[in-house]
Coordinates of C-alpha atoms in Angstrom, one line a residue:
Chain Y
X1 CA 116.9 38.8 115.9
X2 CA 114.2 41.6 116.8
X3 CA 114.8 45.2 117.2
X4 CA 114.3 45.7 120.6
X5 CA 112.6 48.9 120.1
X6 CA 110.0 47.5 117.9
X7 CA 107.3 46.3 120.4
X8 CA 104.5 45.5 118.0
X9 CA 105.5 42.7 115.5
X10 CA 103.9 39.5 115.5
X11 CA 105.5 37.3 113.7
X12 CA 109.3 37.7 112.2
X13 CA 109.5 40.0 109.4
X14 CA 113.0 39.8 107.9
X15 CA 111.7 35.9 107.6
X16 CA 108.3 36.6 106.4
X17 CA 109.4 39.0 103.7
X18 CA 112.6 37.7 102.5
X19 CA 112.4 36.0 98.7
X20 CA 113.4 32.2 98.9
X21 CA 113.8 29.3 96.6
X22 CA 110.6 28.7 95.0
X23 CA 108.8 32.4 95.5
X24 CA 106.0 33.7 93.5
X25 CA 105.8 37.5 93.2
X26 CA 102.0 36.8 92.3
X27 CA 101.7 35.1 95.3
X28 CA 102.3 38.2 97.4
X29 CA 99.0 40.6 98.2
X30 CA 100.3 43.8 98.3
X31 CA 98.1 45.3 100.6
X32 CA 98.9 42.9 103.4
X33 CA 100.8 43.9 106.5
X34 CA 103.0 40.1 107.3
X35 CA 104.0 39.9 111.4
X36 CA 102.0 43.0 112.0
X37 CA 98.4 44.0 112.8
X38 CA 96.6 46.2 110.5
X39 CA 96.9 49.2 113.7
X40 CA 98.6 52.0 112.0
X41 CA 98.7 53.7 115.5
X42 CA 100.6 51.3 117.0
X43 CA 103.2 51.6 114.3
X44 CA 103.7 55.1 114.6
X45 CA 104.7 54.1 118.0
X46 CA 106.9 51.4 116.8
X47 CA 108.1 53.8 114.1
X48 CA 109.1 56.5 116.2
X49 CA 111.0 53.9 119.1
X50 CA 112.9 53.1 116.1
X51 CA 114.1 56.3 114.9
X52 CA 116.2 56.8 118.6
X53 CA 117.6 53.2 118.1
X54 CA 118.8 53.7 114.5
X55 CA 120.5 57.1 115.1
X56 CA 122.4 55.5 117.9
X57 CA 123.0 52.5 116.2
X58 CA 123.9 54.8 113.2
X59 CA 126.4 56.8 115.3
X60 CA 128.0 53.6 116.7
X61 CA 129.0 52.5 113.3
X62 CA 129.9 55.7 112.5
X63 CA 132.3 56.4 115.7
X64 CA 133.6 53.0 115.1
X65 CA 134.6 53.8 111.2
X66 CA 136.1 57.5 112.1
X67 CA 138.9 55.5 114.7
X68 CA 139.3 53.0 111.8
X69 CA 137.9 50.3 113.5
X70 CA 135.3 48.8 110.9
X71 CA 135.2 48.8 107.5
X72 CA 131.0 47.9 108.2
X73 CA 128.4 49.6 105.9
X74 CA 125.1 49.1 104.8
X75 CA 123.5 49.3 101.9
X76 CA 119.6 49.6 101.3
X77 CA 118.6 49.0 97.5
X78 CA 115.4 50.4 96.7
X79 CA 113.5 49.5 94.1
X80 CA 109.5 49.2 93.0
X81 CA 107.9 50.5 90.6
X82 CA 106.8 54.2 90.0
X83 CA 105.1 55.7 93.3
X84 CA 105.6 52.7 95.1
X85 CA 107.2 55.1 97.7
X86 CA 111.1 55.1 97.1
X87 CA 110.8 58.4 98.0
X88 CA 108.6 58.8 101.4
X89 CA 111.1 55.6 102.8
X90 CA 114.2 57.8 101.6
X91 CA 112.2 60.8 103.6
X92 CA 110.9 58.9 106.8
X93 CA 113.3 56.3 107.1
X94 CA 116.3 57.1 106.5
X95 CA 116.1 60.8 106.9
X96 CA 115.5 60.3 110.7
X97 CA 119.1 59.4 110.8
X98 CA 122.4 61.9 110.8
X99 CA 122.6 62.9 107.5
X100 CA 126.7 62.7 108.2
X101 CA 125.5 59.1 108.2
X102 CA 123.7 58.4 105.2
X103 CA 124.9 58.2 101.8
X104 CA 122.0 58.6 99.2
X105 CA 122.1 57.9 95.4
X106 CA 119.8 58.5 92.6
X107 CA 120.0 56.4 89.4
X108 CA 118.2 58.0 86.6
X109 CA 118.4 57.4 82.8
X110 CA 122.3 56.8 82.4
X111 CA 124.3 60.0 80.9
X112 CA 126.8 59.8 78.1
X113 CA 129.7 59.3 80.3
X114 CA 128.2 56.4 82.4
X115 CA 126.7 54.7 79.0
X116 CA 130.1 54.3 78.2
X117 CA 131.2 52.1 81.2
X118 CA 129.8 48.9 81.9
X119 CA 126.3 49.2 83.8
X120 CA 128.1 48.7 87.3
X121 CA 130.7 51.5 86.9
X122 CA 128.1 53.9 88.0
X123 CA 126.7 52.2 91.1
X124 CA 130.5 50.8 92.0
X125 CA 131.3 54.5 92.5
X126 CA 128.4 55.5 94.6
X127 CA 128.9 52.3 97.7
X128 CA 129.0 53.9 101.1
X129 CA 132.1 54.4 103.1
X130 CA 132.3 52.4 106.4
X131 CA 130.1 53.6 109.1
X132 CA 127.6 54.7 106.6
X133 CA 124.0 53.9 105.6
X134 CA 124.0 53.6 102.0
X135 CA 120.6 54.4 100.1
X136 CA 120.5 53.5 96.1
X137 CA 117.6 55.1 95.0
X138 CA 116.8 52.5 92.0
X139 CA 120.6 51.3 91.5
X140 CA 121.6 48.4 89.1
X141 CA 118.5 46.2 89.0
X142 CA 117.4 48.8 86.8
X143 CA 119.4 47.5 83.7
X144 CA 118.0 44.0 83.6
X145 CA 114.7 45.5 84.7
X146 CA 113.7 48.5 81.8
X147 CA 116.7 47.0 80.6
X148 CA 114.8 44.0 79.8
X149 CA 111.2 45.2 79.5
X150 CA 112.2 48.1 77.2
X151 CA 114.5 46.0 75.1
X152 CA 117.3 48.6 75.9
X153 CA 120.2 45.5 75.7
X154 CA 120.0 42.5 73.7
X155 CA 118.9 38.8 75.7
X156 CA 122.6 37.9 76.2
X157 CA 123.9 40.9 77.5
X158 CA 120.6 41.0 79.9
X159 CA 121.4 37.0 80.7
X160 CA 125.4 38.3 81.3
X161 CA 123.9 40.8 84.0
X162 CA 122.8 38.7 86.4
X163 CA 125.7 37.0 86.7
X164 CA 128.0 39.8 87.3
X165 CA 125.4 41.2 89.6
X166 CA 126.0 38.4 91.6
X167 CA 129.5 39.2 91.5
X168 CA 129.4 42.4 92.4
X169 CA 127.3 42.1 95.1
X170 CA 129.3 39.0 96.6
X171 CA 132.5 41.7 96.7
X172 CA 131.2 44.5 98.0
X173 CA 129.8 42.2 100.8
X174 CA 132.8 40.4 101.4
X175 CA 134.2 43.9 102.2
X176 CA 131.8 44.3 104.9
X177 CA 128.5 46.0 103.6
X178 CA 125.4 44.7 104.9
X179 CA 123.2 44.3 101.5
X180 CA 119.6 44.8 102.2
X181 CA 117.4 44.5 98.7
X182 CA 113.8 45.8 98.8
X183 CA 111.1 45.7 96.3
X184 CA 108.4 48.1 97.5
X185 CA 105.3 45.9 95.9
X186 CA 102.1 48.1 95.3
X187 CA 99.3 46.6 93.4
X188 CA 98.1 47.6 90.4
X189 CA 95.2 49.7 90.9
X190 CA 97.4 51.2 94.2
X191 CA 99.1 52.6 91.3
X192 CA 96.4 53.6 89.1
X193 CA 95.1 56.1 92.2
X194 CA 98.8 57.3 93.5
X195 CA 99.1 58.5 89.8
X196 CA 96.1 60.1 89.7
X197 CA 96.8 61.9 92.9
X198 CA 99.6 63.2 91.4
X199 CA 97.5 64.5 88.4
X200 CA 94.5 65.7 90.8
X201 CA 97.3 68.2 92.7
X202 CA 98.9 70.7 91.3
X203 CA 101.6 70.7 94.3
X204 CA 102.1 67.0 92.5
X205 CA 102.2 67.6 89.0
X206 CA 105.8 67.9 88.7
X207 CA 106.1 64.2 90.3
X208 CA 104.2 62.7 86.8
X209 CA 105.6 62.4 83.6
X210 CA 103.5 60.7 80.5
X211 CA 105.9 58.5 80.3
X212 CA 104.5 57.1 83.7
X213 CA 101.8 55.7 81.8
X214 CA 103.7 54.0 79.2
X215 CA 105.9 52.2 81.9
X216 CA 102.3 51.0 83.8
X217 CA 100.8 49.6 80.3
X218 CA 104.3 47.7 80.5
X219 CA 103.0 46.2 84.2
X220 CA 103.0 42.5 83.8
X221 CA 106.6 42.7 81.7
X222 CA 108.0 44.3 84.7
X223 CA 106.1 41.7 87.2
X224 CA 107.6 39.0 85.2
X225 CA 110.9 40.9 85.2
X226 CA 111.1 41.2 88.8
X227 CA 110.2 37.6 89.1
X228 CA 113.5 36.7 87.3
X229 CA 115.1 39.1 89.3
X230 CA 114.5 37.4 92.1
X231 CA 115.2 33.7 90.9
X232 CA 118.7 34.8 90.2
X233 CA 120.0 37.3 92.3
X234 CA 118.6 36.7 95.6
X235 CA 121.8 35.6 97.6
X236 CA 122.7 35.1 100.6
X237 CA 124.9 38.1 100.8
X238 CA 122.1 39.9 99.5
X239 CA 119.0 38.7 99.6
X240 CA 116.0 40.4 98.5
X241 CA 112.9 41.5 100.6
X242 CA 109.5 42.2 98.9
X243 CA 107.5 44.6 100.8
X244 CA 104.1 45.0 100.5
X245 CA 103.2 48.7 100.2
X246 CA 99.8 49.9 99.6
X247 CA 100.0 50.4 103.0
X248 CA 102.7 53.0 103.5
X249 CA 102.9 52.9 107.5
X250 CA 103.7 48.7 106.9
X251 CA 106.5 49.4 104.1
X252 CA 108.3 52.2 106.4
X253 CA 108.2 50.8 109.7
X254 CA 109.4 47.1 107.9
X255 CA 111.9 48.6 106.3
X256 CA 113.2 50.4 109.1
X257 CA 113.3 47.2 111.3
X258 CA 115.3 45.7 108.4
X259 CA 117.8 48.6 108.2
X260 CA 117.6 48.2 112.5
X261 CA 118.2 44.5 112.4
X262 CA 121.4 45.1 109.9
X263 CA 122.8 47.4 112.5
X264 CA 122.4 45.2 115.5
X265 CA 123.6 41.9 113.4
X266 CA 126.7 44.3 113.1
X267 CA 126.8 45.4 117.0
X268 CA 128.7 48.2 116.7
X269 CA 130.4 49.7 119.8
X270 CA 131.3 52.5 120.9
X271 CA 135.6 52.8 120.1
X272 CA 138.0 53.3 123.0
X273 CA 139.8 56.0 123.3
X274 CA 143.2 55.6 121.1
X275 CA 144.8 58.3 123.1
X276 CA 145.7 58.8 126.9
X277 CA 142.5 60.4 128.2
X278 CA 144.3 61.3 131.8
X279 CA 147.2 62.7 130.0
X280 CA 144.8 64.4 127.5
X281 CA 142.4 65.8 130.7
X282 CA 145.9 67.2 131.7
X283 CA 146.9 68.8 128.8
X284 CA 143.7 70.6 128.3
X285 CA 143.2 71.5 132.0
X286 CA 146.8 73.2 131.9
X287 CA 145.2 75.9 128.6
Chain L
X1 CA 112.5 89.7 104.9
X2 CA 111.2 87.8 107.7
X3 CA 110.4 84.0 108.1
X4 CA 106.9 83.7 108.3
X5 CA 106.9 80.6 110.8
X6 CA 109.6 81.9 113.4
X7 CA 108.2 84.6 115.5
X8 CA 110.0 85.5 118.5
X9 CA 112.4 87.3 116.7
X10 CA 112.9 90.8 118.0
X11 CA 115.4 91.9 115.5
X12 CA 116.5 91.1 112.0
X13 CA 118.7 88.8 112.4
X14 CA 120.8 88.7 109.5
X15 CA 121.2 92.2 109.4
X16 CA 122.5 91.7 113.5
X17 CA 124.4 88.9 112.3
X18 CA 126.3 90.3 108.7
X19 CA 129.9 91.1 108.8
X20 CA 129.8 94.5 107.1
X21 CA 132.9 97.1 107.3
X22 CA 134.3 97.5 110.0
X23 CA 133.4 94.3 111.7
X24 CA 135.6 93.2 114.9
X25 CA 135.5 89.7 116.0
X26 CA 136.5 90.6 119.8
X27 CA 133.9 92.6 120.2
X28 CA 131.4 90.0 119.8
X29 CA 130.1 88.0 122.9
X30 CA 129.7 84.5 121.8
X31 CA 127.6 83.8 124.4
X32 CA 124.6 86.6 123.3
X33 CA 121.6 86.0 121.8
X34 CA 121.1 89.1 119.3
X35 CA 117.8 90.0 118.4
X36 CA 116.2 87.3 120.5
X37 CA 115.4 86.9 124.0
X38 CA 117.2 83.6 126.1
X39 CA 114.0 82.0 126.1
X40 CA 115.1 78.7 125.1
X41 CA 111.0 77.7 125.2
X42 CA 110.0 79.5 122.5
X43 CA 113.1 78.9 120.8
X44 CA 112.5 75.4 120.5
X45 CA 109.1 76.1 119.4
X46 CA 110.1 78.6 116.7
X47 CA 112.6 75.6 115.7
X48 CA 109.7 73.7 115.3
X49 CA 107.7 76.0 113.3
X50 CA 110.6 76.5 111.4
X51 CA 111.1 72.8 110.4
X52 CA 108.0 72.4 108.0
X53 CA 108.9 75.8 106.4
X54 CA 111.8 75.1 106.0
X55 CA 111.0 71.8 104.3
X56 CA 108.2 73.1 102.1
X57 CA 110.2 76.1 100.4
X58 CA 113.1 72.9 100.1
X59 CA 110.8 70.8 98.3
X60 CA 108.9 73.6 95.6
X61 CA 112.7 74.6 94.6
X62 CA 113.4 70.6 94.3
X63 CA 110.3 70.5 92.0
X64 CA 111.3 73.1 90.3
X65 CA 114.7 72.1 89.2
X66 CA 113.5 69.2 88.4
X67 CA 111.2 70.0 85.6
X68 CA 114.3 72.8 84.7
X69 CA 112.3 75.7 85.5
X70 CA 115.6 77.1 87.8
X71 CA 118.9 77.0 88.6
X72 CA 118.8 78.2 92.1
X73 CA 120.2 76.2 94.9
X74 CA 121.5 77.3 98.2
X75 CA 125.1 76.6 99.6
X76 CA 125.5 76.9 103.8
X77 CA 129.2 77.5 104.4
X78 CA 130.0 76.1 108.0
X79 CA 133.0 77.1 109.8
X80 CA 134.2 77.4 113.4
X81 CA 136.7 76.0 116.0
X82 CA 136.5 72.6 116.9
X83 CA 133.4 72.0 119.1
X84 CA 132.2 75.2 118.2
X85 CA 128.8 72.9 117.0
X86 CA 128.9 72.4 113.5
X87 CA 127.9 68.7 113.6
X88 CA 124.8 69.8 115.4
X89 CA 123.7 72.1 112.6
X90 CA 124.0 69.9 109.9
X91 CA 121.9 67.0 112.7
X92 CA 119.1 69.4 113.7
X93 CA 118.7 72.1 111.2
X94 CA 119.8 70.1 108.0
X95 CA 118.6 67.3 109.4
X96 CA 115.1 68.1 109.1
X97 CA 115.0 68.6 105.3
X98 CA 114.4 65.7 103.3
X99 CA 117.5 64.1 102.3
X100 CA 117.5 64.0 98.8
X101 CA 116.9 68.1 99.1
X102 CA 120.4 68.0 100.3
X103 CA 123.9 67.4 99.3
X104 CA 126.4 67.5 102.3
X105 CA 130.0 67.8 101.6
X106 CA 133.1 67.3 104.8
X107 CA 136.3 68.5 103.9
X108 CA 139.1 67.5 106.3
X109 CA 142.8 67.3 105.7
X110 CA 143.3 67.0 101.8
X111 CA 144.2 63.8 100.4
X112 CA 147.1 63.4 98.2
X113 CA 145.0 63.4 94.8
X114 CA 143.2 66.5 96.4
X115 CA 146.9 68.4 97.1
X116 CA 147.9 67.6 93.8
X117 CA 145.2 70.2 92.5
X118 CA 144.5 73.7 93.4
X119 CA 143.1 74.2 97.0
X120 CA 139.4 74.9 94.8
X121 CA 139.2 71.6 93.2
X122 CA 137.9 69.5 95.3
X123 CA 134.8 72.5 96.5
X124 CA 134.2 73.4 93.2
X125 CA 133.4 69.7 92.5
X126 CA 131.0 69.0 95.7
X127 CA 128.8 72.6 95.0
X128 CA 125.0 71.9 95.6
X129 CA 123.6 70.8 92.5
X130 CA 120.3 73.5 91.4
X131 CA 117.1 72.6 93.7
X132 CA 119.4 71.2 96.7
X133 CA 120.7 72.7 99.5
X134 CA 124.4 72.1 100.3
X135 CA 126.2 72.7 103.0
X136 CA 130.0 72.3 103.4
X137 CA 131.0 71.5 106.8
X138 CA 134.3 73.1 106.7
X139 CA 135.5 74.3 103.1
X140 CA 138.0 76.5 101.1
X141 CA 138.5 78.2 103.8
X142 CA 140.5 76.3 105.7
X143 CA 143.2 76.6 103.3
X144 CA 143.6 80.5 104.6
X145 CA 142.8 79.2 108.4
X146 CA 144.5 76.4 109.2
X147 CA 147.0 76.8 106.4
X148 CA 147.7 80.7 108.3
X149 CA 147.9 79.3 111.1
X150 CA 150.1 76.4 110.7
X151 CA 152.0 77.6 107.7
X152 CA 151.1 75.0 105.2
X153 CA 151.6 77.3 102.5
X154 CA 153.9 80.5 102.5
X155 CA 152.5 84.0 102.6
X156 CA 152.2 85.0 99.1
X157 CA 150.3 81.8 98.5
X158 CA 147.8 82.6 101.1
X159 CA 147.3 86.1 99.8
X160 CA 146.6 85.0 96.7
X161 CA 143.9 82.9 97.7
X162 CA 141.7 85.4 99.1
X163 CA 141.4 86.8 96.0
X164 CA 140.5 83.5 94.0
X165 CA 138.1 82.8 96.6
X166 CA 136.0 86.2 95.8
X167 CA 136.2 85.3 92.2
X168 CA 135.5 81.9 92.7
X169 CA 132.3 82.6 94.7
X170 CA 131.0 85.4 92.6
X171 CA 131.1 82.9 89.8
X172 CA 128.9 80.5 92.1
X173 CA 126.9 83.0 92.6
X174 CA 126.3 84.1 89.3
X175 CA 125.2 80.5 88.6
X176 CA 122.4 80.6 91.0
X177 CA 123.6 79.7 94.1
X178 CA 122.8 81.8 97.3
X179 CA 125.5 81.6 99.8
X180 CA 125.3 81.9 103.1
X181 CA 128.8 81.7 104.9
X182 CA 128.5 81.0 108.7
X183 CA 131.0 81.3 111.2
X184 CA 130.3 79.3 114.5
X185 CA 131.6 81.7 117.5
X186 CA 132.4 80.1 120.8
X187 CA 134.2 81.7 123.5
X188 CA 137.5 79.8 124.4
X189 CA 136.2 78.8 127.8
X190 CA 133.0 77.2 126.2
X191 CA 135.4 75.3 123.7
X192 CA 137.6 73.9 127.2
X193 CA 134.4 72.3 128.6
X194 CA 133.1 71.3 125.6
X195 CA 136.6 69.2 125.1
X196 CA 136.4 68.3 128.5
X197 CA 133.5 66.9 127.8
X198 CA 134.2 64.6 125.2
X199 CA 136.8 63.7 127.5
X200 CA 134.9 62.8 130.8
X201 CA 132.4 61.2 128.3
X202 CA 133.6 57.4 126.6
X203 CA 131.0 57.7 124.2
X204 CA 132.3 60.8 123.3
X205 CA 136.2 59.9 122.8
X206 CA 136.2 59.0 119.0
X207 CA 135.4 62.8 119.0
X208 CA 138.8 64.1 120.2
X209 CA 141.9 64.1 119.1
X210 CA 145.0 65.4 120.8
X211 CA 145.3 67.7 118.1
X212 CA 142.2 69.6 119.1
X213 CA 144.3 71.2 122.4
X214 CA 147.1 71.4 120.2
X215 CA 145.0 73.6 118.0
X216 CA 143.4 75.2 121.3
X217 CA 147.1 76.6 121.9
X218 CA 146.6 78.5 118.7
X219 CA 143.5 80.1 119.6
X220 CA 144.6 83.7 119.0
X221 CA 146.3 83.3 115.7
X222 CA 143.2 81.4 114.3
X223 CA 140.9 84.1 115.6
X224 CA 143.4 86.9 113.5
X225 CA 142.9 84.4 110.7
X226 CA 139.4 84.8 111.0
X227 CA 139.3 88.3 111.4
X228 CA 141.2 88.5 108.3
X229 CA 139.0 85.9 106.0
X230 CA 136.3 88.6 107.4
X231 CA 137.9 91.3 106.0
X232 CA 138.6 89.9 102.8
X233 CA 136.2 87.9 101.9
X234 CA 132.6 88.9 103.2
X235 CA 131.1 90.1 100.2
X236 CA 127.6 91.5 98.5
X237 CA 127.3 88.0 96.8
X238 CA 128.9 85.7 99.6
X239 CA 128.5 87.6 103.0
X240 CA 129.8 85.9 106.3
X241 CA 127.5 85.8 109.0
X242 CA 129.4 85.5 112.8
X243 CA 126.6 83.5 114.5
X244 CA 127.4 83.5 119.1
X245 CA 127.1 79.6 119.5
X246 CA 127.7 79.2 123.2
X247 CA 124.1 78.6 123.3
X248 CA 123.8 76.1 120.6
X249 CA 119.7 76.8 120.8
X250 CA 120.4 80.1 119.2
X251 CA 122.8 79.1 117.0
X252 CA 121.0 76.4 115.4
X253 CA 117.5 79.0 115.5
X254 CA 119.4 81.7 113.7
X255 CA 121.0 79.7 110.2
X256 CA 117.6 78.2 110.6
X257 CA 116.5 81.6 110.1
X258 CA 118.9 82.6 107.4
X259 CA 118.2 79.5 105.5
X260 CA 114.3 80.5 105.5
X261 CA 115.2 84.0 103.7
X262 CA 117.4 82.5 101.3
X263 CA 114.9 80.1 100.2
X264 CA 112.0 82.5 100.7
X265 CA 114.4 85.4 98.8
X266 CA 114.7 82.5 95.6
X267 CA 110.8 82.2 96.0
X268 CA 110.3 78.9 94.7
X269 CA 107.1 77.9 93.2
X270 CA 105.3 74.8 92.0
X271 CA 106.0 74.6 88.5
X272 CA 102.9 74.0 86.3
X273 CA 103.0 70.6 84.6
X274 CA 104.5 70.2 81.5
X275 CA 102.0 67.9 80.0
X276 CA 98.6 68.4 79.0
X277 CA 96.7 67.5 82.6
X278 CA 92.9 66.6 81.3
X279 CA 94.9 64.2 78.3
X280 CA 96.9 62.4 80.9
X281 CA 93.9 61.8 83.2
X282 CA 92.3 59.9 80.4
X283 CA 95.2 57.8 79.6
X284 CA 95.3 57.0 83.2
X285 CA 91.6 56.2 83.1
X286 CA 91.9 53.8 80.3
X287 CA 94.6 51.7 82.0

């Protein structure tokens, strides 16, 4: 399926970038732009056609959901690793829709309370209602990723994870949310000078923490990390996309033709009226 | 104060705006324009202008709370009669802020947990957190409107909460939190052609409910109720702005406006880095 609003694409993205039996996350240049050119004009275009056809989409859903007519969501799980740009596709994307539509959560460093509960007590709390767009900014991957890498749970609790990832995941799509997984892929010297940007401006200093370069001397445990990731918990309720993303324009305008083709697979409608609208015209014309 | 980007103004507007002592809802014409012209042009322009301002002063207090350096936040109370435009607000003035910047909270018709506690629970739990803006589209005080109006609580209850209201804001306040209360003021013929609207409309249906022209009936008695949650309740720490929203231009214009000098009143600034900037740089350099 294409979104029709999207003129520019070349080739069929969701296919291109969607993790299969047998992928290599080495394999993957992140600085490539798959089913597109390399004209970041043209994908302004394509970006901004898209930001019409996802609000309506988006209100469709939503409409549909407020009569009690579908109990359809979706959920976009974003992760990648620091300044990979979570953020800018939280800003550009998504925040081109009604933000009565969206449904955003953070997942930092768990508090006290949440340590407590099992890892998906947390994230299980923060699912969108029907008719929204459900953003997890980092979400659960994060405790089998730094989970791992950092040591943070022993092997067989990390090996237990995946499982009931897969668990999860298979229930909350069973109770109709779309699951759309991303890895924003940036290479490693894309990181090396977005860090250093943020280091160069003062506006930006609050966006870096030391600990930033801890995590990136960590780089090929969380490569290898992800790699495992995606051997076993790329479903087909919820598959995972890798997006290349040293090119910023490529990861928001795929991303948004992901959340676009979610929407359209779901075809919402606009609901019928489940009152008299004559009788209604009446009563209002008579105050 | 003054907002820097908007400047068409030709009055201060909150000052036009404020409910101060004495203040008479009848005697204000919902479809004026007070201290601005009804060039709907320049309005849009000044919209514009107002957007990256808007979003600038949003993001310094974001970085700021983030690195702990304030408490501040902002909280945009949104009331009004149905139609009266308060979707719209949170769409195109909200809306333009970066998402995570913003914590939106609906409050409809209590749920049973929500009953089972006092009317302030469930506000007190959704206030912005520091560095966000939050709006409430409707709020606490619908429990002195609607449950006036309708009589969903007796007399003595409803006086009582006027007063918990005041205390319960001024401890908001006290916390950090600037808050703006707006009332969206239509005139009751706009309100009939606005329903009618949503009526002659089918993709507008899921927006009314028979309800609304049963509430319509009421009109009078929820304007008293207003009149007296003016009275009552506009305070030095939580003042109610009255904002004429038959010309939704203006409306949306002005609480952009009073947003601006709330944010430009808390007078966010980047915060300096809390690391040593020339030490990091090498660590980066070495990686």
């Amino acid at each position: 399926m294409t979104a029709r609003s999207q003129t520019y694409w070349t080739g069929d993205v969701a296919e291109l970038l969607r993790v299969r039996e047998g992928f290599v996350l080495s394999s993957i240049d992140p600085g490539s732009t798959p089913g597109y050119g390399s004209d970041k004009q043209q994908a302004a275009a394509d970006l901004a056609a898209g930001v019409a056809e996802l609000d309506l989409l988006q209100e469709k859903l939503f409409a549909q959901s407020r009569v009690g007519a579908t109990d359809a969501s979706v959920l976009l799980v974003l992760q990648g690793m620091d300044s990979s740009g979570k953020g800018g596709i939280v800003r550009h994307v998504v925040g081109s829709v009604d933000p009565q539509g969206v449904s955003l959560a953070s997942f930092g460093a768990p508090t006290e309370e949440e340590r407590a509960h099992d890892f998906l007590w947390r994230v299980q709390r923060k699912l969108p209602p029907a008719g929204r767009i459900g953003v997890f900014d980092r979400s659960h991957y994060e405790d089998v990723l730094i989970g791992r890498v950092r040591e943070l749970a022993d092997p067989d609790e990390i090996e237990r994870r995946y499982e009931a990832i897969n668990e999860f995941e298979r229930q909350v799509a069973a109770s109709g949310t779309r699951i759309i997984k991303i890895m924003l892929h940036i290479s490693y010297a894309a990181q090396k000078a977005r860090l250093m940007e943020r280091l160069d401006r003062p506006e930006k200093h609050w966006k870096f923490t030391p600990s930033d370069v801890d995590e990136r001397t960590r780089w090929p445990h969380y490569m290898a990390a992800y790699q495992t990731v995606f051997e076993r918990t790329s479903t087909e309720h919820a598959p995972w996309y890798v997006v290349p993303a040293n090119r910023k324009w490529y990861a928001r305008l795929a991303i948004q033709h992901l959340l676009l083709e979610a929407l359209e697979n779901i075809d919402p409608q606009w609901p019928s009226a489940g009152y008299d609208v004559a009788l209604e015209r009446e009563r209002l014309a008579a105050t």
